Amino acid sequence: MTTAPTQPGQPALVLRDVVARDAAGAKATARGMLYGVSLDLGATDVAVVGAIEDGTLALAEVLVGRFRPDRGTVRVQGKDPFNAVELRCRIASIGIDPALPLAASVLASVDLATSAWPSPVAAADVLARFGLGALGPRAVASLTASEVRAVEIALALAIPDPALVVALEPFADLSMVPRARLEEALAERARVCPVVAITSSPADAKRFGRSVVLHRGAFARSTEGAHAGLAPALDASLTVWVSSGARELVAALSRDPAASSIAFDATTNDADAHATSGILRVSGKDADALALAIADATRASGAAVTAVAEGAPGLAEVRAATEHELRSRQLASQQMRALEMQAQAQMMAMQRAQMPGPYGMPAPGAQPYGYGGAPQQGVPAPPAFSPQARGKEEPVVSPSPGTGDKEPPR
C-alpha cells in the first residue's frame, strides 16, 4: 500500500488501497494502473504529477465515479461516487477529451448540463464568468476543440457547492481561457473542497502548493512549495520569448558571465537580424544574477522581450529523481534489516552463552569468569571435573575377576 500524507481535519476525499486501471489502450486495454494507492484530502489543492502509463487517467476516472476500482474504496464526503448519482452532479471534472451535451446552441447545451445541478445557474452567467458570452448563440458542432474545452472549464467551475474538483491537464490548450483566471478559480474552489490537478507537466504542478508524484501506479513521494523539490537542484533556468532582435540579445548575453549556457530556437529567420524572433533558454548558477543579465542584455541590444518565465524540470527528470529516491529507500531498508539481523544474532549468541551445559556446567564457549578471563564478582569458580577428581570423591566399582559382565555380589 502506498499512502500520500494525510491532511489535517476531516478528509473530504478518501482513497484506501485502490487498485484500478484505465481503458485508454487499443481495444479498451489498460495503458496505466493503480496499485493499492491511498490518499486523504480535505479542502486543499494538490497536483498529481505523472503520465498516463503511471496511472493518472485511471486515478481521474475513479475519482469522478466514471469507473469502479477493481479493489479498494473511494469516498467523497463519505459516499461512493460510482454509485451516488447526486454526488457525481457535485463533482467538477475537466478532462483531456472535452465534450458537451448535444443541443441546438452552446447556451442550450449549458442549460441542459446545469439542469442536473441541485441549484441550476443561468447559462449566460456560466459563460460570462470566463468571457465566453460570444460562444452562446453558436452551434455546438461549430466549436473548435479549444472552444469546447473552454466551455467545459466554465461549466466545471460553476457548480454550486462542489464536493470535489478533478482537473486533468488543467492548463493545456487554454487559448480561450486566461490562465490567471483559471488559477484564481481553482484557488477559490480549494477553499471549500479538494482540488486534484493531474498533470504530466512539472511546470504546471508548481502552481499548486503541494505535489505528489504518481510513479508506476503508486504515490512515490510528496513535495511542498516550488517545483524544485520534484527534481534535484540544477542551475537556474529562465525562458525568454523575444518578438524581435533575438540574435542580438543572444550576442549580448553571451558576453555576460552570469549566463553559463544559452539555447536559441528561432521562430522566424528574417534576413534582417534585428527582426528575428524566437525563444531563449538561458541557464546560470544564480537566478537573480541571471535575470539581471537578461535585463541588461535586453537594454543593450534593443530586443523586444515579450515574456520571461522560470524554467522547470521535465517529467523525465522527475522520474529519474523518483527512481533514485526509491532505490535509496530500498538500500537504506536493506541496510537496516541487515543491522537488525546482526543484532538478533548477537543477542542469541549471548543467550546461548548464558545457558547451562551438561551437569550444570557452562555451555561451550561461555565465559563463567567474566570477559577476558577475569572471574565475575560473587560467582564461585566451578569444581574441577576430571576422572582423577571424581575417583577421589567416590569409589569406582569394578566387576570381580571372572564374572564378566555379571553384577558383583551384593
Coordinates of C-alpha atoms in Angstrom, one line a residue:
M1 CA 0.0 0.0 0.0
T2 CA 1.3 3.5 -0.8
T3 CA -0.1 6.4 1.0
A4 CA 0.1 10.1 0.4
P5 CA 0.4 12.3 3.6
T6 CA -2.8 12.9 5.4
Q7 CA -4.2 16.4 5.6
P8 CA -5.3 17.8 9.0
G9 CA -9.0 17.8 9.8
Q10 CA -11.8 15.6 8.5
P11 CA -10.9 14.5 4.9
A12 CA -13.5 15.0 2.3
L13 CA -11.7 12.7 -0.2
V14 CA -10.5 9.2 1.0
L15 CA -8.9 6.6 -1.1
R16 CA -8.0 3.3 0.5
D17 CA -5.8 0.6 -1.2
V18 CA -7.3 1.4 -4.6
V19 CA -6.4 -0.9 -7.5
A20 CA -7.8 0.4 -10.8
R21 CA -7.0 0.5 -14.5
D22 CA -8.0 2.7 -17.4
A23 CA -9.3 1.7 -20.8
A24 CA -7.2 4.1 -22.9
G25 CA -5.2 1.4 -24.8
A26 CA -6.0 -0.4 -28.0
K27 CA -9.3 -2.3 -27.9
A28 CA -10.1 -0.7 -24.4
T29 CA -7.0 -2.3 -22.9
A30 CA -5.2 -0.6 -20.0
R31 CA -2.4 1.9 -20.5
G32 CA -2.0 2.6 -16.8
M33 CA -2.9 1.1 -13.5
L34 CA -3.0 2.0 -9.8
Y35 CA -1.6 -0.5 -7.3
G36 CA -3.0 0.0 -3.9
V37 CA -2.9 3.8 -3.6
S38 CA -4.3 5.6 -0.6
L39 CA -5.0 9.3 -0.2
D40 CA -6.7 11.6 2.3
L41 CA -7.6 15.2 1.3
G42 CA -9.5 18.0 2.9
A43 CA -10.3 21.4 1.5
T44 CA -7.0 22.0 -0.3
D45 CA -5.3 21.7 -3.7
V46 CA -2.8 19.1 -4.8
A47 CA -1.0 18.4 -8.1
V48 CA -0.5 14.7 -9.0
V49 CA 2.5 14.5 -11.4
G50 CA 2.8 11.6 -13.8
A51 CA 2.0 10.2 -17.2
I52 CA -1.0 8.1 -18.3
E53 CA 1.3 5.0 -18.0
D54 CA 1.8 5.8 -14.4
G55 CA -2.0 5.6 -13.8
T56 CA -3.0 9.3 -13.9
L57 CA -6.0 8.6 -16.2
A58 CA -7.1 5.6 -14.0
L59 CA -6.9 7.9 -11.0
A60 CA -9.1 10.6 -12.6
E61 CA -11.7 8.1 -13.7
V62 CA -12.2 6.5 -10.2
L63 CA -12.2 9.9 -8.6
V64 CA -15.1 11.2 -10.7
G65 CA -17.0 7.9 -10.5
R66 CA -16.7 7.0 -14.1
F67 CA -15.4 3.5 -13.2
R68 CA -15.4 1.4 -10.1
P69 CA -12.0 0.4 -8.8
D70 CA -11.0 -3.3 -9.1
R71 CA -10.2 -3.3 -5.4
G72 CA -10.2 -0.7 -2.6
T73 CA -12.6 2.1 -1.7
V74 CA -13.2 5.7 -2.9
R75 CA -15.2 8.0 -0.8
V76 CA -16.1 11.6 -1.5
Q77 CA -17.8 13.2 1.6
G78 CA -18.4 9.6 2.8
K79 CA -20.1 8.4 -0.4
D80 CA -19.0 6.2 -3.3
P81 CA -19.0 8.4 -6.4
F82 CA -19.7 5.4 -8.7
N83 CA -23.0 4.6 -7.0
A84 CA -24.2 8.1 -5.8
V85 CA -25.7 9.9 -8.8
E86 CA -26.5 13.1 -6.8
L87 CA -22.8 13.2 -5.6
R88 CA -21.5 13.0 -9.2
C89 CA -23.5 16.1 -10.0
R90 CA -21.4 17.9 -7.5
I91 CA -18.0 16.7 -8.8
A92 CA -16.4 19.1 -11.2
S93 CA -14.4 17.2 -14.0
I94 CA -12.1 18.7 -16.5
G95 CA -10.9 16.1 -19.0
I96 CA -8.4 15.9 -21.8
D97 CA -11.2 15.0 -24.3
P98 CA -13.8 17.7 -23.7
A99 CA -17.4 17.1 -24.7
L100 CA -20.7 19.0 -24.4
P101 CA -24.3 17.8 -24.4
L102 CA -25.7 17.9 -27.9
A103 CA -28.1 20.8 -28.3
A104 CA -29.1 23.5 -30.8
S105 CA -26.7 26.0 -29.4
V106 CA -24.0 26.4 -26.8
L107 CA -26.4 28.2 -24.4
A108 CA -28.9 25.3 -24.8
S109 CA -26.1 22.8 -24.1
V110 CA -25.0 24.6 -21.0
D111 CA -28.7 24.8 -19.8
L112 CA -29.0 21.1 -20.3
A113 CA -25.8 20.4 -18.3
T114 CA -26.8 22.7 -15.4
S115 CA -30.3 21.2 -15.2
A116 CA -28.8 18.3 -13.2
W117 CA -27.3 20.5 -10.6
P118 CA -29.0 20.9 -7.2
S119 CA -29.2 24.7 -7.8
P120 CA -29.1 25.5 -11.5
V121 CA -27.3 28.5 -12.7
A122 CA -28.2 30.6 -15.7
A123 CA -26.2 29.5 -18.8
A124 CA -25.3 33.1 -19.7
D125 CA -23.7 33.6 -16.3
V126 CA -21.7 30.4 -16.6
L127 CA -20.2 31.6 -19.9
A128 CA -19.8 35.2 -18.9
R129 CA -17.5 34.3 -15.9
F130 CA -14.8 33.3 -18.3
G131 CA -15.6 35.8 -21.1
L132 CA -17.2 33.2 -23.3
G133 CA -20.5 35.0 -23.9
A134 CA -19.9 35.3 -27.6
L135 CA -20.0 31.5 -27.9
G136 CA -23.6 31.2 -26.6
P137 CA -25.5 31.5 -29.9
R138 CA -23.2 29.3 -31.9
A139 CA -23.9 25.6 -32.7
V140 CA -22.0 23.1 -30.6
A141 CA -20.8 21.3 -33.7
S142 CA -19.1 24.6 -34.9
L143 CA -16.9 24.9 -31.9
T144 CA -13.2 24.1 -32.1
A145 CA -11.5 21.8 -29.6
S146 CA -10.2 24.8 -27.7
E147 CA -13.6 26.4 -27.5
V148 CA -15.3 23.2 -26.3
R149 CA -12.6 22.9 -23.6
A150 CA -13.2 26.5 -22.5
V151 CA -16.9 25.9 -22.1
E152 CA -16.3 22.7 -20.2
I153 CA -13.9 24.5 -17.8
A154 CA -16.6 27.2 -17.3
L155 CA -19.2 24.6 -16.6
A156 CA -17.0 22.6 -14.2
L157 CA -16.0 25.6 -12.1
A158 CA -19.5 27.0 -11.9
I159 CA -21.0 24.0 -10.0
P160 CA -22.6 25.4 -6.7
D161 CA -21.5 23.7 -3.5
P162 CA -18.9 21.4 -5.2
A163 CA -17.8 18.2 -3.4
L164 CA -14.6 17.7 -5.5
V165 CA -12.7 19.2 -8.4
V166 CA -10.7 16.8 -10.7
A167 CA -8.8 18.6 -13.4
L168 CA -6.8 16.5 -15.9
E169 CA -4.1 18.7 -17.6
P170 CA -5.9 21.9 -16.5
F171 CA -3.5 24.3 -18.2
A172 CA -3.4 22.6 -21.6
D173 CA -4.9 24.3 -24.6
L174 CA -6.0 27.5 -22.9
S175 CA -6.3 29.7 -25.9
M176 CA -9.8 30.8 -24.9
V177 CA -9.4 31.0 -21.1
P178 CA -7.0 33.3 -19.4
R179 CA -4.5 31.3 -17.3
A180 CA -4.6 33.7 -14.4
R181 CA -8.4 33.5 -14.3
L182 CA -8.3 29.7 -14.2
E183 CA -5.7 29.7 -11.4
E184 CA -7.9 32.1 -9.4
A185 CA -11.0 29.9 -9.9
L186 CA -9.1 26.7 -8.8
A187 CA -7.8 28.5 -5.7
E188 CA -11.4 29.6 -4.8
R189 CA -12.6 26.0 -5.1
A190 CA -9.7 24.8 -2.9
R191 CA -11.1 26.8 0.0
V192 CA -14.3 24.7 0.1
C193 CA -13.4 21.3 -1.3
P194 CA -10.5 19.1 -2.5
V195 CA -8.9 20.1 -5.8
V196 CA -6.9 17.4 -7.6
A197 CA -5.0 18.7 -10.6
I198 CA -3.5 15.7 -12.6
T199 CA -0.7 16.7 -15.0
S200 CA 2.4 15.4 -16.7
S201 CA 3.9 18.9 -16.6
P202 CA 6.1 19.8 -13.6
A203 CA 5.9 23.4 -14.7
D204 CA 2.1 23.3 -14.2
A205 CA 2.4 21.5 -10.9
K206 CA 4.5 24.3 -9.4
R207 CA 1.3 26.5 -9.5
F208 CA 0.0 24.4 -6.6
G209 CA 1.3 24.4 -3.0
R210 CA 1.8 20.6 -2.9
S211 CA 2.7 18.0 -5.5
V212 CA 2.5 14.2 -5.3
V213 CA 4.5 12.1 -7.8
L214 CA 2.5 9.1 -9.2
H215 CA 5.1 6.7 -10.4
R216 CA 4.3 3.3 -11.9
G217 CA 0.9 3.2 -10.2
A218 CA 2.0 4.3 -6.8
F219 CA 2.4 7.5 -4.9
A220 CA 6.2 7.6 -4.7
R221 CA 6.9 10.8 -2.9
S222 CA 5.4 14.2 -2.0
T223 CA 6.8 17.7 -2.1
E224 CA 5.6 21.1 -1.0
G225 CA 6.5 24.5 -2.2
A226 CA 8.2 25.3 -5.5
H227 CA 8.6 22.7 -8.2
A228 CA 12.3 22.5 -7.4
G229 CA 11.5 19.7 -5.0
L230 CA 10.4 17.4 -7.8
A231 CA 13.9 17.0 -9.2
P232 CA 17.5 17.6 -8.0
A233 CA 18.5 21.2 -7.7
L234 CA 20.0 22.2 -11.1
D235 CA 21.3 25.5 -12.4
A236 CA 18.8 28.4 -12.5
S237 CA 17.0 28.5 -15.9
L238 CA 14.9 31.2 -17.5
T239 CA 12.9 31.0 -20.7
V240 CA 12.7 34.3 -22.7
W241 CA 10.2 35.0 -25.5
V242 CA 11.6 37.5 -28.0
S243 CA 9.5 39.1 -30.8
S244 CA 12.4 40.9 -32.5
G245 CA 16.1 41.2 -32.1
A246 CA 16.6 37.7 -30.7
R247 CA 20.0 37.2 -32.3
E248 CA 21.3 40.5 -30.9
L249 CA 20.1 39.5 -27.5
V250 CA 21.9 36.2 -27.7
A251 CA 25.1 38.0 -28.6
A252 CA 24.7 40.4 -25.7
L253 CA 24.0 37.6 -23.2
S254 CA 27.0 35.6 -24.4
R255 CA 29.3 38.3 -23.1
D256 CA 27.8 38.2 -19.6
P257 CA 29.4 35.7 -17.2
A258 CA 26.2 35.1 -15.3
A259 CA 24.8 33.2 -18.3
S260 CA 26.6 29.8 -18.5
S261 CA 24.5 28.4 -21.4
I262 CA 22.1 29.8 -24.0
A263 CA 19.8 27.7 -26.2
F264 CA 18.1 29.6 -29.0
D265 CA 15.1 28.4 -31.0
A266 CA 14.3 30.8 -33.8
T267 CA 10.6 31.1 -34.8
T268 CA 11.3 33.4 -37.7
N269 CA 14.5 33.8 -39.6
D270 CA 14.4 37.2 -41.3
A271 CA 17.2 38.5 -43.4
D272 CA 17.3 41.4 -41.0
A273 CA 18.9 40.0 -37.9
H274 CA 17.0 42.5 -35.7
A275 CA 13.7 41.2 -37.0
T276 CA 14.4 37.6 -35.8
S277 CA 12.1 36.3 -33.2
G278 CA 12.4 33.2 -31.1
I279 CA 12.7 31.6 -27.6
L280 CA 15.8 31.7 -25.5
R281 CA 16.6 29.2 -22.7
V282 CA 19.3 30.7 -20.5
S283 CA 20.9 28.9 -17.6
G284 CA 23.3 30.1 -14.9
K285 CA 24.3 29.5 -11.3
D286 CA 22.2 32.3 -9.7
A287 CA 18.6 33.1 -10.7
D288 CA 18.8 36.7 -9.6
A289 CA 22.1 37.4 -11.4
L290 CA 20.7 35.6 -14.5
A291 CA 17.5 37.8 -14.5
L292 CA 19.7 40.9 -14.2
A293 CA 21.9 39.8 -17.1
I294 CA 18.8 39.3 -19.3
A295 CA 17.6 42.8 -18.4
D296 CA 21.0 44.4 -19.1
A297 CA 21.3 42.5 -22.4
T298 CA 17.8 43.5 -23.5
R299 CA 18.5 47.1 -22.9
A300 CA 21.9 47.0 -24.6
S301 CA 20.6 45.1 -27.7
G302 CA 17.3 46.8 -28.1
A303 CA 15.5 43.4 -28.4
A304 CA 11.7 43.2 -27.8
V305 CA 11.2 40.7 -25.0
T306 CA 7.5 39.8 -24.5
A307 CA 7.8 37.3 -21.6
V308 CA 10.2 35.7 -19.2
A309 CA 9.4 32.6 -17.2
E310 CA 11.3 30.4 -14.7
G311 CA 12.3 27.1 -16.1
A312 CA 11.1 23.8 -14.6
P313 CA 12.3 20.2 -14.6
G314 CA 10.8 17.9 -17.2
L315 CA 8.8 14.8 -16.5
A316 CA 11.9 12.7 -17.4
E317 CA 14.0 14.5 -14.8
V318 CA 11.2 14.0 -12.2
R319 CA 11.0 10.3 -13.0
A320 CA 14.8 9.9 -12.7
A321 CA 14.8 11.7 -9.3
T322 CA 11.9 9.5 -8.2
E323 CA 13.8 6.3 -9.2
H324 CA 16.9 7.5 -7.4
E325 CA 14.9 8.2 -4.2
L326 CA 13.1 4.8 -4.3
R327 CA 16.4 3.0 -4.8
S328 CA 17.9 4.9 -1.9
R329 CA 15.0 4.0 0.3
Q330 CA 15.3 0.3 -0.7
L331 CA 19.1 0.3 0.0
A332 CA 18.5 2.0 3.4
S333 CA 15.8 -0.6 4.2
Q334 CA 18.1 -3.4 3.3
Q335 CA 20.9 -2.0 5.4
M336 CA 18.6 -1.5 8.4
R337 CA 17.4 -5.1 8.0
A338 CA 20.9 -6.4 7.9
L339 CA 21.8 -4.5 11.1
E340 CA 18.6 -5.9 12.8
M341 CA 19.6 -9.4 11.8
Q342 CA 23.1 -8.9 13.1
A343 CA 21.8 -7.6 16.4
Q344 CA 19.5 -10.5 16.7
A345 CA 22.3 -13.0 16.0
Q346 CA 24.5 -11.3 18.7
M347 CA 21.6 -11.4 21.2
M348 CA 21.0 -15.1 20.5
A349 CA 24.7 -15.8 21.0
M350 CA 24.7 -14.1 24.3
Q351 CA 21.7 -16.0 25.4
R352 CA 23.2 -19.3 24.4
A353 CA 26.4 -18.4 26.3
Q354 CA 24.4 -17.9 29.5
M355 CA 22.6 -21.2 29.3
P356 CA 24.0 -24.0 31.5
G357 CA 25.6 -27.0 29.8
P358 CA 25.5 -30.7 30.9
Y359 CA 26.0 -31.4 34.6
G360 CA 25.2 -27.7 35.3
M361 CA 28.4 -26.6 33.7
P362 CA 28.7 -23.6 31.4
A363 CA 27.8 -24.1 27.8
P364 CA 30.7 -24.5 25.3
G365 CA 32.0 -21.0 24.5
A366 CA 30.7 -19.5 27.7
Q367 CA 32.8 -17.3 29.9
P368 CA 31.8 -18.0 33.5
Y369 CA 34.7 -16.0 34.8
G370 CA 33.8 -12.8 33.0
Y371 CA 35.2 -11.3 29.8
G372 CA 39.0 -11.6 29.4
G373 CA 39.3 -14.5 31.8
A374 CA 38.7 -12.3 34.9
P375 CA 36.4 -14.1 37.5
Q376 CA 33.0 -12.5 37.9
Q377 CA 32.5 -10.9 41.3
G378 CA 30.3 -13.1 43.5
V379 CA 30.4 -16.1 41.2
P380 CA 32.3 -19.0 42.7
A381 CA 34.6 -21.0 40.5
P382 CA 33.2 -24.4 39.5
P383 CA 34.9 -27.5 40.9
A384 CA 37.4 -29.3 38.7
F385 CA 35.9 -32.1 36.7
S386 CA 38.2 -34.9 35.7
P387 CA 38.4 -38.7 36.2
Q388 CA 41.0 -38.2 38.9
A389 CA 39.0 -35.8 40.9
R390 CA 35.9 -38.0 40.6
G391 CA 37.8 -41.0 41.7
K392 CA 38.8 -39.3 44.9
E393 CA 35.2 -38.4 45.7
E394 CA 33.5 -41.8 45.2
P395 CA 35.0 -45.2 44.5
V396 CA 34.7 -46.8 41.2
V397 CA 33.1 -50.3 41.5
S398 CA 34.6 -52.8 39.0
P399 CA 33.5 -56.4 38.4
S400 CA 35.3 -59.3 40.1
P401 CA 37.7 -61.4 38.1
G402 CA 35.9 -64.0 36.0
T403 CA 32.5 -62.6 36.5
G404 CA 32.5 -61.0 33.1
D405 CA 29.6 -58.7 32.7
K406 CA 27.8 -60.0 35.7
E407 CA 26.9 -57.7 38.5
P408 CA 29.1 -58.1 41.7
P409 CA 27.6 -60.0 44.6
R410 CA 25.6 -57.9 47.0

